[in-house]
PDB file of C-alpha atoms in Angstrom:
ATOM      1  CA  MET A 339      -0.876 -14.503 -23.504  1.00  0.00           C
ATOM      2  CA  SER A 340       2.913 -14.722 -23.577  1.00  0.00           C
ATOM      3  CA  GLU A 341       4.749 -16.058 -20.505  1.00  0.00           C
ATOM      4  CA  LEU A 342       4.367 -13.809 -17.484  1.00  0.00           C
ATOM      5  CA  PHE A 343       7.622 -12.270 -16.087  1.00  0.00           C
ATOM      6  CA  ILE A 344       7.691 -10.495 -12.819  1.00  0.00           C
ATOM      7  CA  ARG A 345      10.822  -8.327 -11.986  1.00  0.00           C
ATOM      8  CA  GLU A 346      11.884  -5.259  -9.970  1.00  0.00           C
ATOM      9  CA  ALA A 347      10.888  -1.941 -11.602  1.00  0.00           C
ATOM     10  CA  THR A 348      13.477   0.383 -12.905  1.00  0.00           C
ATOM     11  CA  PRO A 349      13.203   4.163 -13.550  1.00  0.00           C
ATOM     12  CA  ASP A 350      12.789   3.314 -17.066  1.00  0.00           C
ATOM     13  CA  ASP A 351       9.483   1.657 -16.320  1.00  0.00           C
ATOM     14  CA  ALA A 352       7.916   5.011 -15.144  1.00  0.00           C
ATOM     15  CA  ALA A 353       6.304   5.799 -18.428  1.00  0.00           C
ATOM     16  CA  ALA A 354       4.565   2.552 -18.586  1.00  0.00           C
ATOM     17  CA  ILE A 355       3.533   2.593 -14.908  1.00  0.00           C
ATOM     18  CA  CYS A 356       2.049   6.071 -15.501  1.00  0.00           C
ATOM     19  CA  ALA A 357       0.158   4.776 -18.424  1.00  0.00           C
ATOM     20  CA  ILE A 358      -1.493   2.188 -16.139  1.00  0.00           C
ATOM     21  CA  TYR A 359      -1.875   4.335 -13.171  1.00  0.00           C
ATOM     22  CA  ASN A 360      -3.068   7.757 -14.473  1.00  0.00           C
ATOM     23  CA  PRO A 361      -6.450   6.499 -15.858  1.00  0.00           C
ATOM     24  CA  TYR A 362      -7.235   5.203 -12.290  1.00  0.00           C
ATOM     25  CA  ILE A 363      -6.728   8.916 -11.190  1.00  0.00           C
ATOM     26  CA  GLU A 364      -8.545  10.509 -13.991  1.00  0.00           C
ATOM     27  CA  TYR A 365     -11.565   8.331 -14.289  1.00  0.00           C
ATOM     28  CA  THR A 366     -12.025   6.287 -11.125  1.00  0.00           C
ATOM     29  CA  THR A 367     -12.340   6.612  -7.404  1.00  0.00           C
ATOM     30  CA  ILE A 368      -9.774   3.763  -6.867  1.00  0.00           C
ATOM     31  CA  SER A 369      -6.987   6.238  -6.406  1.00  0.00           C
ATOM     32  CA  PHE A 370      -7.616   9.243  -4.182  1.00  0.00           C
ATOM     33  CA  GLU A 371      -4.951  11.217  -6.313  1.00  0.00           C
ATOM     34  CA  GLU A 372      -6.639  13.957  -8.317  1.00  0.00           C
ATOM     35  CA  LYS A 373      -3.960  14.882 -10.882  1.00  0.00           C
ATOM     36  CA  PRO A 374      -2.060  12.616 -13.092  1.00  0.00           C
ATOM     37  CA  VAL A 375       1.418  11.748 -12.201  1.00  0.00           C
ATOM     38  CA  ALA A 376       4.289  12.763 -14.331  1.00  0.00           C
ATOM     39  CA  VAL A 377       6.815  10.326 -15.471  1.00  0.00           C
ATOM     40  CA  SER A 378       9.632  12.023 -13.546  1.00  0.00           C
ATOM     41  CA  GLU A 379       7.552  11.937 -10.435  1.00  0.00           C
ATOM     42  CA  MET A 380       6.924   8.182 -10.797  1.00  0.00           C
ATOM     43  CA  ALA A 381      10.625   7.549 -11.405  1.00  0.00           C
ATOM     44  CA  GLU A 382      11.215   9.361  -8.036  1.00  0.00           C
ATOM     45  CA  ARG A 383       8.515   7.294  -6.297  1.00  0.00           C
ATOM     46  CA  ILE A 384       9.996   4.042  -7.551  1.00  0.00           C
ATOM     47  CA  ALA A 385      13.498   5.024  -6.419  1.00  0.00           C
ATOM     48  CA  HIS A 386      12.310   6.267  -3.054  1.00  0.00           C
ATOM     49  CA  THR A 387      10.506   2.991  -2.385  1.00  0.00           C
ATOM     50  CA  GLN A 388      13.556   0.864  -3.456  1.00  0.00           C
ATOM     51  CA  ALA A 389      15.869   3.045  -1.439  1.00  0.00           C
ATOM     52  CA  GLN A 390      13.959   2.025   1.629  1.00  0.00           C
ATOM     53  CA  GLY A 391      14.733  -1.601   0.685  1.00  0.00           C
ATOM     54  CA  LEU A 392      11.130  -2.371  -0.404  1.00  0.00           C
ATOM     55  CA  PRO A 393      10.064  -4.087  -3.544  1.00  0.00           C
ATOM     56  CA  TRP A 394       8.405  -2.426  -6.468  1.00  0.00           C
ATOM     57  CA  LEU A 395       7.533  -5.095  -8.978  1.00  0.00           C
ATOM     58  CA  VAL A 396       6.190  -5.101 -12.517  1.00  0.00           C
ATOM     59  CA  ALA A 397       4.515  -7.871 -14.416  1.00  0.00           C
ATOM     60  CA  GLU A 398       5.211  -8.276 -18.119  1.00  0.00           C
ATOM     61  CA  ALA A 399       4.212 -10.567 -20.867  1.00  0.00           C
ATOM     62  CA  GLY A 400       5.451 -10.273 -24.555  1.00  0.00           C
ATOM     63  CA  GLY A 401       7.346  -7.116 -23.580  1.00  0.00           C
ATOM     64  CA  ASP A 402       4.149  -5.305 -22.489  1.00  0.00           C
ATOM     65  CA  MET A 403       3.612  -4.207 -18.906  1.00  0.00           C
ATOM     66  CA  LEU A 404       0.417  -5.659 -17.493  1.00  0.00           C
ATOM     67  CA  GLY A 405       0.651  -4.204 -13.911  1.00  0.00           C
ATOM     68  CA  TYR A 406       2.698  -3.256 -10.989  1.00  0.00           C
ATOM     69  CA  ALA A 407       2.715  -3.795  -7.242  1.00  0.00           C
ATOM     70  CA  TYR A 408       4.854  -2.241  -4.363  1.00  0.00           C
ATOM     71  CA  ALA A 409       4.856  -1.672  -0.686  1.00  0.00           C
ATOM     72  CA  THR A 410       5.563   1.486   1.396  1.00  0.00           C
ATOM     73  CA  ARG A 411       6.045   1.912   5.257  1.00  0.00           C
ATOM     74  CA  TRP A 412       2.658   1.869   6.925  1.00  0.00           C
ATOM     75  CA  ARG A 413       3.671   4.725   9.345  1.00  0.00           C
ATOM     76  CA  VAL A 414       6.804   6.715  10.105  1.00  0.00           C
ATOM     77  CA  ARG A 415       7.245   6.024  13.825  1.00  0.00           C
ATOM     78  CA  PRO A 416       9.810   3.508  14.581  1.00  0.00           C
ATOM     79  CA  ALA A 417       7.409   0.895  16.283  1.00  0.00           C
ATOM     80  CA  TYR A 418       5.613   0.562  12.947  1.00  0.00           C
ATOM     81  CA  ARG A 419       8.761  -0.519  11.059  1.00  0.00           C
ATOM     82  CA  HIS A 420       7.568  -4.104  10.647  1.00  0.00           C
ATOM     83  CA  ALA A 421       4.362  -3.225   8.816  1.00  0.00           C
ATOM     84  CA  VAL A 422       3.945  -2.134   5.253  1.00  0.00           C
ATOM     85  CA  GLU A 423       1.030  -0.838   2.963  1.00  0.00           C
ATOM     86  CA  SER A 424       0.818  -2.643  -0.363  1.00  0.00           C
ATOM     87  CA  SER A 425      -0.536  -1.192  -3.716  1.00  0.00           C
ATOM     88  CA  ILE A 426      -1.348  -3.027  -6.866  1.00  0.00           C
ATOM     89  CA  TYR A 427      -2.621  -1.690 -10.202  1.00  0.00           C
ATOM     90  CA  MET A 428      -3.284  -3.504 -13.341  1.00  0.00           C
ATOM     91  CA  ARG A 429      -3.953  -2.478 -16.866  1.00  0.00           C
ATOM     92  CA  GLN A 430      -7.615  -2.487 -17.150  1.00  0.00           C
ATOM     93  CA  ALA A 431      -7.692  -5.134 -19.981  1.00  0.00           C
ATOM     94  CA  THR A 432      -5.933  -7.507 -17.661  1.00  0.00           C
ATOM     95  CA  VAL A 433      -8.296  -7.296 -14.497  1.00  0.00           C
ATOM     96  CA  GLY A 434      -9.794 -10.703 -13.638  1.00  0.00           C
ATOM     97  CA  GLN A 435      -7.280 -12.771 -15.667  1.00  0.00           C
ATOM     98  CA  GLY A 436      -5.180 -13.879 -12.642  1.00  0.00           C
ATOM     99  CA  VAL A 437      -2.139 -11.841 -13.371  1.00  0.00           C
ATOM    100  CA  GLY A 438      -2.800  -9.578 -10.371  1.00  0.00           C
ATOM    101  CA  LYS A 439      -3.046 -12.500  -8.035  1.00  0.00           C
ATOM    102  CA  LEU A 440       0.387 -13.851  -9.251  1.00  0.00           C
ATOM    103  CA  LEU A 441       1.958 -10.421  -8.999  1.00  0.00           C
ATOM    104  CA  TYR A 442       0.543  -9.631  -5.613  1.00  0.00           C
ATOM    105  CA  ARG A 443       1.555 -13.225  -4.338  1.00  0.00           C
ATOM    106  CA  GLU A 444       5.102 -12.458  -5.448  1.00  0.00           C
ATOM    107  CA  LEU A 445       5.075  -9.128  -3.618  1.00  0.00           C
ATOM    108  CA  ILE A 446       3.826 -10.775  -0.411  1.00  0.00           C
ATOM    109  CA  ARG A 447       6.502 -13.464  -0.721  1.00  0.00           C
ATOM    110  CA  ARG A 448       9.221 -10.912  -1.002  1.00  0.00           C
ATOM    111  CA  LEU A 449       7.986  -8.936   1.932  1.00  0.00           C
ATOM    112  CA  ALA A 450       7.984 -12.033   4.047  1.00  0.00           C
ATOM    113  CA  VAL A 451      11.503 -12.772   2.902  1.00  0.00           C
ATOM    114  CA  LEU A 452      12.480  -9.199   4.203  1.00  0.00           C
ATOM    115  CA  GLY A 453      11.169 -10.311   7.713  1.00  0.00           C
ATOM    116  CA  LEU A 454       8.279  -7.875   7.737  1.00  0.00           C
ATOM    117  CA  HIS A 455       5.496  -8.806  10.053  1.00  0.00           C
ATOM    118  CA  THR A 456       2.337  -7.627   8.373  1.00  0.00           C
ATOM    119  CA  VAL A 457       0.997  -6.012   5.129  1.00  0.00           C
ATOM    120  CA  ILE A 458      -1.935  -3.699   4.898  1.00  0.00           C
ATOM    121  CA  GLY A 459      -3.985  -2.922   1.889  1.00  0.00           C
ATOM    122  CA  GLY A 460      -6.340  -0.021   1.598  1.00  0.00           C
ATOM    123  CA  VAL A 461      -9.146  -0.325  -0.843  1.00  0.00           C
ATOM    124  CA  ALA A 462     -11.428   2.460  -1.806  1.00  0.00           C
ATOM    125  CA  GLN A 463     -15.097   1.346  -1.811  1.00  0.00           C
ATOM    126  CA  PRO A 464     -16.775   0.000  -3.697  1.00  0.00           C
ATOM    127  CA  ASN A 465     -14.186  -2.128  -5.307  1.00  0.00           C
ATOM    128  CA  PRO A 466     -15.252  -5.766  -5.574  1.00  0.00           C
ATOM    129  CA  ALA A 467     -12.347  -6.856  -7.685  1.00  0.00           C
ATOM    130  CA  SER A 468      -9.797  -5.635  -5.209  1.00  0.00           C
ATOM    131  CA  ASP A 469     -11.736  -6.798  -2.223  1.00  0.00           C
ATOM    132  CA  GLY A 470     -11.960 -10.318  -3.854  1.00  0.00           C
ATOM    133  CA  LEU A 471      -8.222 -10.369  -4.650  1.00  0.00           C
ATOM    134  CA  HIS A 472      -7.346  -9.516  -0.931  1.00  0.00           C
ATOM    135  CA  ARG A 473      -9.685 -12.115   0.154  1.00  0.00           C
ATOM    136  CA  ALA A 474      -8.376 -14.819  -2.202  1.00  0.00           C
ATOM    137  CA  LEU A 475      -4.858 -14.102  -0.857  1.00  0.00           C
ATOM    138  CA  GLY A 476      -5.762 -14.579   2.743  1.00  0.00           C
ATOM    139  CA  PHE A 477      -6.120 -11.067   3.856  1.00  0.00           C
ATOM    140  CA  LYS A 478      -8.721 -10.202   6.468  1.00  0.00           C
ATOM    141  CA  GLN A 479     -10.824  -7.020   6.407  1.00  0.00           C
ATOM    142  CA  VAL A 480      -9.994  -5.367   9.635  1.00  0.00           C
ATOM    143  CA  ALA A 481     -11.611  -1.887   9.267  1.00  0.00           C
ATOM    144  CA  GLN A 482     -13.670   0.240   7.159  1.00  0.00           C
ATOM    145  CA  PHE A 483     -13.607   4.025   7.449  1.00  0.00           C
ATOM    146  CA  GLU A 484     -16.431   5.854   6.266  1.00  0.00           C
ATOM    147  CA  GLN A 485     -16.286   8.908   4.095  1.00  0.00           C
ATOM    148  CA  VAL A 486     -12.483   9.548   4.511  1.00  0.00           C
ATOM    149  CA  GLY A 487     -12.040  10.693   0.952  1.00  0.00           C
ATOM    150  CA  ARG A 488     -13.997  12.876  -1.448  1.00  0.00           C
ATOM    151  CA  LYS A 489     -13.478  12.736  -5.232  1.00  0.00           C
ATOM    152  CA  PHE A 490     -15.878  13.518  -8.131  1.00  0.00           C
ATOM    153  CA  GLY A 491     -18.180  15.086  -5.663  1.00  0.00           C
ATOM    154  CA  ARG A 492     -18.742  11.881  -3.687  1.00  0.00           C
ATOM    155  CA  TRP A 493     -17.705  10.900  -0.164  1.00  0.00           C
ATOM    156  CA  LEU A 494     -15.762   7.589  -0.277  1.00  0.00           C
ATOM    157  CA  ASP A 495     -15.139   4.918   2.300  1.00  0.00           C
ATOM    158  CA  VAL A 496     -11.891   2.887   2.519  1.00  0.00           C
ATOM    159  CA  ALA A 497     -11.738  -0.742   3.663  1.00  0.00           C
ATOM    160  CA  TYR A 498      -8.454  -2.018   5.223  1.00  0.00           C
ATOM    161  CA  TRP A 499      -7.254  -5.498   4.698  1.00  0.00           C
ATOM    162  CA  GLN A 500      -4.421  -7.081   6.745  1.00  0.00           C
ATOM    163  CA  LEU A 501      -2.271 -10.193   6.193  1.00  0.00           C
ATOM    164  CA  PRO A 502       0.191 -11.409   8.701  1.00  0.00           C
ATOM    165  CA  LEU A 503       3.392 -12.515   7.066  1.00  0.00           C
ATOM    166  CA  THR A 504       4.815 -15.858   8.070  1.00  0.00           C
ATOM    167  CA  ARG A 505       7.810 -18.101   7.199  1.00  0.00           C
ATOM    168  CA  ASP A 506       5.451 -20.250   5.167  1.00  0.00           C
ATOM    169  CA  LEU A 507       4.871 -17.249   2.855  1.00  0.00           C
ATOM    170  CA  ALA A 508       8.547 -16.396   2.617  1.00  0.00           C
ATOM    171  CA  GLU A 509       9.284 -19.987   1.404  1.00  0.00           C
ATOM    172  CA  ALA A 510       6.249 -20.226  -0.907  1.00  0.00           C
ATOM    173  CA  SER A 511       6.838 -20.250  -4.687  1.00  0.00           C
ATOM    174  CA  CYS A 512       4.961 -17.893  -7.087  1.00  0.00           C
ATOM    175  CA  ASN A 513       2.882 -20.819  -8.451  1.00  0.00           C
TER     176      ASN A 513
END
């Protein structure tokens, strides 16, 4: 693989992000969305996240996008302003190669630099790869809500993972 490069997303990345994300919608229960996202809608999502001062990152190698990760506000009420929810999606062919771990680690580092207090990851179950990623990065599973989503005729559970953000994370490198 070429050298990995992690950078902020731009609206021009929307098509490549849709190419990664839409198969998760169409063929898996990993995303609870049910209809593919249009490129224009994805560009709006990127802009909205970044307008809130939150990162939306992409990982590239050799000019190809391998995955993306971003954070959104956990809840709208003011007292929740120090908590965010993270999302990460990788091109299927890159899952298990360590790229997602590097990308997610950089997202966490940037969230810590912003002075946020905690990051929460929701994982549709079963998803051993995502559960393992969260565990490897120091998240602790704090909840599992049963049968909160329904897709492809199945009831689905969601596990919630939480990571407190510290100064050490803010100072950590991506290595």
